[in-house]
Amino acid sequence: DAKTTQPNSMESNEEEPVHLPCNHSTISGTDYIHWYRQLPSQGPEYVIHGLTSNVNNRMASLAIAEDRKSSTLILHRATLRDAAVYYCILIITGGFKTIFGAGTRLFVKA
Amino acid sequence: GAVVSQHPSRVICKSGTSVKIECRSLDFQATTMFWYRQFPKQSLMLMATSNEGSKATYEQGVEKDKFLINHASLTLSTLTVTSAHPEDSSFYICSARAKSIQTEAFFGQGTRLTVV
């Protein structure tokens, strides 16, 4: 399974945008880039996913590099409720395992 | 989005007893379910992959006789921690993949197991 690399932690001020980076240099053509986040004592929550093009939804935006070797999750206006661990994961269409890396712990300051 | 429900959300059991955790897909058929465990401040560690009607596939280092997995239907998988010990105390999370949505995984809310 292709691996992802993320910074251990990041800090943001409330109401400001946050850019969470993820490197996946060994990504294959069939890997979808997924982002999940996990609040304390909860299961992971889906945030967004994409294959090649940038994606937007009500929660966030996903910017994917042209060579697909990196991506960035963008939270446009961080709130205190966005404080969580964010995981960047590669999922193969029809594949089995979803392997989690260490993720990025996002701290949001009021 | 699709919903995966885990039960119970918290359980405390005595050392030596067995505990069963249920994972249900409420509004879709889950051909594949995954079980993870998570220790404090750590990431999720995949324990096993469960396919409906067949034996689970365990990750290296996970004892299949200790962590019994049953995936009897397309909406239910169970994890039984047998002869639990304090070191089995952890946060257990299930995940399900829908036959119709192959690119996304849906997660349960997790079960906090404490063995005393």
GROMACS .gro file of C-alpha atoms in nm:
model
  226
    1ASP     CA    1   0.000   0.000   0.000
    2ALA     CA    2   0.126   0.345  -0.085
    3LYS     CA    3   0.220   0.551   0.220
    4THR     CA    4   0.145   0.908   0.312
    5THR     CA    5   0.352   1.157   0.511
    6GLN     CA    6   0.202   1.438   0.714
    7PRO     CA    7   0.335   1.685   0.970
    8ASN     CA    8   0.275   1.570   1.327
    9SER     CA    9   0.091   1.883   1.429
   10MET     CA   10  -0.020   2.224   1.311
   11GLU     CA   11  -0.168   2.524   1.478
   12SER     CA   12  -0.417   2.774   1.351
   13ASN     CA   13  -0.609   3.074   1.474
   14GLU     CA   14  -0.985   3.064   1.474
   15GLU     CA   15  -1.149   3.210   1.163
   16GLU     CA   16  -0.829   3.178   0.960
   17PRO     CA   17  -0.767   2.935   0.672
   18VAL     CA   18  -0.568   2.619   0.736
   19HIS     CA   19  -0.364   2.428   0.480
   20LEU     CA   20  -0.284   2.071   0.581
   21PRO     CA   21  -0.022   1.910   0.355
   22CYS     CA   22   0.021   1.545   0.265
   23ASN     CA   23   0.295   1.378   0.065
   24HIS     CA   24   0.223   1.055  -0.121
   25SER     CA   25   0.513   1.019  -0.362
   26THR     CA   26   0.448   0.647  -0.429
   27ILE     CA   27   0.083   0.695  -0.524
   28SER     CA   28  -0.041   0.481  -0.812
   29GLY     CA   29  -0.284   0.576  -1.084
   30THR     CA   30  -0.577   0.397  -0.920
   31ASP     CA   31  -0.533   0.544  -0.572
   32TYR     CA   32  -0.794   0.790  -0.453
   33ILE     CA   33  -0.675   1.051  -0.204
   34HIS     CA   34  -0.901   1.059   0.101
   35TRP     CA   35  -0.904   1.280   0.404
   36TYR     CA   36  -1.065   1.181   0.730
   37ARG     CA   37  -1.060   1.353   1.064
   38GLN     CA   38  -1.098   1.213   1.410
   39LEU     CA   39  -1.234   1.406   1.704
   40PRO     CA   40  -1.141   1.284   2.054
   41SER     CA   41  -1.303   0.951   2.146
   42GLN     CA   42  -1.482   0.922   1.813
   43GLY     CA   43  -1.439   0.721   1.496
   44PRO     CA   44  -1.290   0.886   1.189
   45GLU     CA   45  -1.520   1.115   0.994
   46TYR     CA   46  -1.503   1.149   0.617
   47VAL     CA   47  -1.394   1.493   0.499
   48ILE     CA   48  -1.325   1.482   0.127
   49HIS     CA   49  -1.165   1.276  -0.145
   50GLY     CA   50  -1.038   1.317  -0.499
   51LEU     CA   51  -0.845   1.150  -0.776
   52THR     CA   52  -0.686   1.414  -0.998
   53SER     CA   53  -0.888   1.735  -0.996
   54ASN     CA   54  -0.931   1.974  -0.707
   55VAL     CA   55  -1.248   1.912  -0.509
   56ASN     CA   56  -1.472   2.129  -0.296
   57ASN     CA   57  -1.746   2.038  -0.054
   58ARG     CA   58  -1.918   2.205   0.239
   59MET     CA   59  -1.647   2.098   0.480
   60ALA     CA   60  -1.327   2.166   0.292
   61SER     CA   61  -1.135   2.186  -0.034
   62LEU     CA   62  -0.879   1.942  -0.163
   63ALA     CA   63  -0.597   2.064  -0.382
   64ILE     CA   64  -0.411   1.788  -0.566
   65ALA     CA   65  -0.072   1.848  -0.724
   66GLU     CA   66  -0.046   1.792  -1.095
   67ASP     CA   67   0.184   1.493  -1.047
   68ARG     CA   68  -0.045   1.364  -0.766
   69LYS     CA   69   0.250   1.317  -0.536
   70SER     CA   70   0.111   1.559  -0.284
   71SER     CA   71  -0.216   1.712  -0.180
   72THR     CA   72  -0.342   1.981   0.056
   73LEU     CA   73  -0.658   1.987   0.259
   74ILE     CA   74  -0.788   2.340   0.297
   75LEU     CA   75  -1.019   2.447   0.576
   76HIS     CA   76  -1.133   2.791   0.471
   77ARG     CA   77  -1.218   2.925   0.816
   78ALA     CA   78  -1.101   2.717   1.108
   79THR     CA   79  -1.331   2.689   1.406
   80LEU     CA   80  -1.267   2.540   1.747
   81ARG     CA   81  -1.472   2.239   1.639
   82ASP     CA   82  -1.218   2.168   1.366
   83ALA     CA   83  -0.955   2.075   1.624
   84ALA     CA   84  -0.891   1.709   1.546
   85VAL     CA   85  -0.643   1.465   1.398
   86TYR     CA   86  -0.655   1.477   1.019
   87TYR     CA   87  -0.558   1.168   0.823
   88CYS     CA   88  -0.458   1.162   0.459
   89ILE     CA   89  -0.519   0.812   0.319
   90LEU     CA   90  -0.490   0.643  -0.017
   91ILE     CA   91  -0.774   0.409  -0.111
   92ILE     CA   92  -0.764   0.188  -0.416
   93THR     CA   93  -1.093   0.153  -0.600
   94GLY     CA   94  -1.228  -0.188  -0.508
   95GLY     CA   95  -0.927  -0.252  -0.290
   96PHE     CA   96  -0.935  -0.375   0.064
   97LYS     CA   97  -0.720  -0.218   0.326
   98THR     CA   98  -0.738   0.135   0.449
   99ILE     CA   99  -0.411   0.197   0.627
  100PHE     CA  100  -0.376   0.499   0.849
  101GLY     CA  101  -0.059   0.699   0.893
  102ALA     CA  102   0.014   0.910   1.196
  103GLY     CA  103  -0.202   1.203   1.082
  104THR     CA  104  -0.175   1.572   1.169
  105ARG     CA  105  -0.310   1.699   1.497
  106LEU     CA  106  -0.464   2.038   1.433
  107PHE     CA  107  -0.483   2.283   1.720
  108VAL     CA  108  -0.715   2.581   1.680
  109LYS     CA  109  -0.664   2.884   1.902
  110ALA     CA  110  -0.947   3.117   1.992
  111GLY     CA  111  -2.360   0.955   0.390
  112ALA     CA  112  -2.379   0.592   0.487
  113VAL     CA  113  -2.403   0.510   0.857
  114VAL     CA  114  -2.207   0.252   1.052
  115SER     CA  115  -2.318   0.185   1.406
  116GLN     CA  116  -2.105   0.026   1.675
  117HIS     CA  117  -2.230  -0.117   1.999
  118PRO     CA  118  -2.154  -0.076   2.279
  119SER     CA  119  -1.980   0.259   2.283
  120ARG     CA  120  -1.819   0.181   2.617
  121VAL     CA  121  -1.767  -0.142   2.806
  122ILE     CA  122  -1.587  -0.238   3.123
  123CYS     CA  123  -1.518  -0.603   3.184
  124LYS     CA  124  -1.328  -0.817   3.429
  125SER     CA  125  -1.000  -0.975   3.336
  126GLY     CA  126  -1.053  -1.322   3.191
  127THR     CA  127  -1.400  -1.259   3.052
  128SER     CA  128  -1.498  -1.215   2.687
  129VAL     CA  129  -1.651  -0.909   2.528
  130LYS     CA  130  -1.842  -0.885   2.202
  131ILE     CA  131  -1.852  -0.567   1.994
  132GLU     CA  132  -2.104  -0.527   1.714
  133CYS     CA  133  -2.063  -0.329   1.396
  134ARG     CA  134  -2.366  -0.269   1.177
  135SER     CA  135  -2.409  -0.094   0.846
  136LEU     CA  136  -2.748   0.070   0.877
  137ASP     CA  137  -2.836   0.175   0.526
  138PHE     CA  138  -2.607  -0.017   0.294
  139GLN     CA  139  -2.468  -0.361   0.238
  140ALA     CA  140  -2.112  -0.395   0.357
  141THR     CA  141  -1.928  -0.664   0.169
  142THR     CA  142  -1.611  -0.586   0.361
  143MET     CA  143  -1.563  -0.467   0.716
  144PHE     CA  144  -1.245  -0.373   0.891
  145TRP     CA  145  -1.152  -0.374   1.258
  146TYR     CA  146  -0.901  -0.132   1.405
  147ARG     CA  147  -0.766  -0.069   1.750
  148GLN     CA  148  -0.628   0.258   1.872
  149PHE     CA  149  -0.419   0.331   2.179
  150PRO     CA  150  -0.411   0.681   2.332
  151LYS     CA  151  -0.233   0.941   2.119
  152GLN     CA  152  -0.168   0.685   1.846
  153SER     CA  153  -0.312   0.623   1.502
  154LEU     CA  154  -0.555   0.348   1.408
  155MET     CA  155  -0.397   0.008   1.364
  156LEU     CA  156  -0.569  -0.234   1.129
  157MET     CA  157  -0.638  -0.565   1.302
  158ALA     CA  158  -0.832  -0.763   1.047
  159THR     CA  159  -1.042  -0.755   0.734
  160SER     CA  160  -1.373  -0.933   0.738
  161ASN     CA  161  -1.566  -1.046   0.431
  162GLU     CA  162  -1.924  -1.161   0.453
  163GLY     CA  163  -1.951  -1.537   0.462
  164SER     CA  164  -1.581  -1.609   0.481
  165LYS     CA  165  -1.303  -1.616   0.738
  166ALA     CA  166  -1.143  -1.291   0.841
  167THR     CA  167  -0.793  -1.202   0.732
  168TYR     CA  168  -0.578  -1.094   1.024
  169GLU     CA  169  -0.285  -0.857   1.012
  170GLN     CA  170   0.054  -0.977   1.121
  171GLY     CA  171   0.087  -0.994   1.498
  172VAL     CA  172  -0.288  -1.006   1.568
  173GLU     CA  173  -0.395  -1.325   1.744
  174LYS     CA  174  -0.692  -1.475   1.560
  175ASP     CA  175  -0.788  -1.694   1.856
  176LYS     CA  176  -0.801  -1.395   2.085
  177PHE     CA  177  -0.986  -1.158   1.854
  178LEU     CA  178  -1.268  -1.358   1.699
  179ILE     CA  179  -1.436  -1.195   1.404
  180ASN     CA  180  -1.766  -1.303   1.256
  181HIS     CA  181  -1.923  -1.145   0.950
  182ALA     CA  182  -2.246  -1.340   0.928
  183SER     CA  183  -2.447  -1.101   0.714
  184LEU     CA  184  -2.398  -0.807   0.481
  185THR     CA  185  -2.489  -0.566   0.759
  186LEU     CA  186  -2.326  -0.711   1.068
  187SER     CA  187  -1.976  -0.798   1.181
  188THR     CA  188  -1.877  -0.880   1.538
  189LEU     CA  189  -1.545  -0.871   1.717
  190THR     CA  190  -1.513  -1.082   2.031
  191VAL     CA  191  -1.219  -1.019   2.259
  192THR     CA  192  -1.172  -1.349   2.439
  193SER     CA  193  -1.013  -1.388   2.780
  194ALA     CA  194  -0.957  -1.016   2.800
  195HIS     CA  195  -0.661  -0.874   2.990
  196PRO     CA  196  -0.584  -0.517   3.093
  197GLU     CA  197  -0.346  -0.479   2.799
  198ASP     CA  198  -0.645  -0.534   2.567
  199SER     CA  199  -0.793  -0.209   2.694
  200SER     CA  200  -0.817   0.013   2.390
  201PHE     CA  201  -1.046   0.197   2.152
  202TYR     CA  202  -1.183  -0.043   1.891
  203ILE     CA  203  -1.322   0.096   1.566
  204CYS     CA  204  -1.495  -0.076   1.279
  205SER     CA  205  -1.519   0.040   0.922
  206ALA     CA  206  -1.728  -0.079   0.632
  207ARG     CA  207  -1.696  -0.061   0.257
  208ALA     CA  208  -2.015  -0.062   0.054
  209LYS     CA  209  -2.044  -0.271  -0.257
  210SER     CA  210  -2.185   0.028  -0.442
  211ILE     CA  211  -1.936   0.289  -0.315
  212GLN     CA  212  -1.598   0.136  -0.367
  213THR     CA  213  -1.398   0.453  -0.310
  214GLU     CA  214  -1.507   0.538   0.042
  215ALA     CA  215  -1.492   0.380   0.386
  216PHE     CA  216  -1.746   0.449   0.658
  217PHE     CA  217  -1.650   0.431   1.024
  218GLY     CA  218  -1.834   0.345   1.340
  219GLN     CA  219  -1.814   0.569   1.643
  220GLY     CA  220  -1.580   0.333   1.824
  221THR     CA  221  -1.596   0.120   2.139
  222ARG     CA  222  -1.390   0.204   2.445
  223LEU     CA  223  -1.295  -0.123   2.615
  224THR     CA  224  -1.157  -0.116   2.967
  225VAL     CA  225  -1.045  -0.442   3.124
  226VAL     CA  226  -1.009  -0.432   3.501
   0.00000   0.00000   0.00000
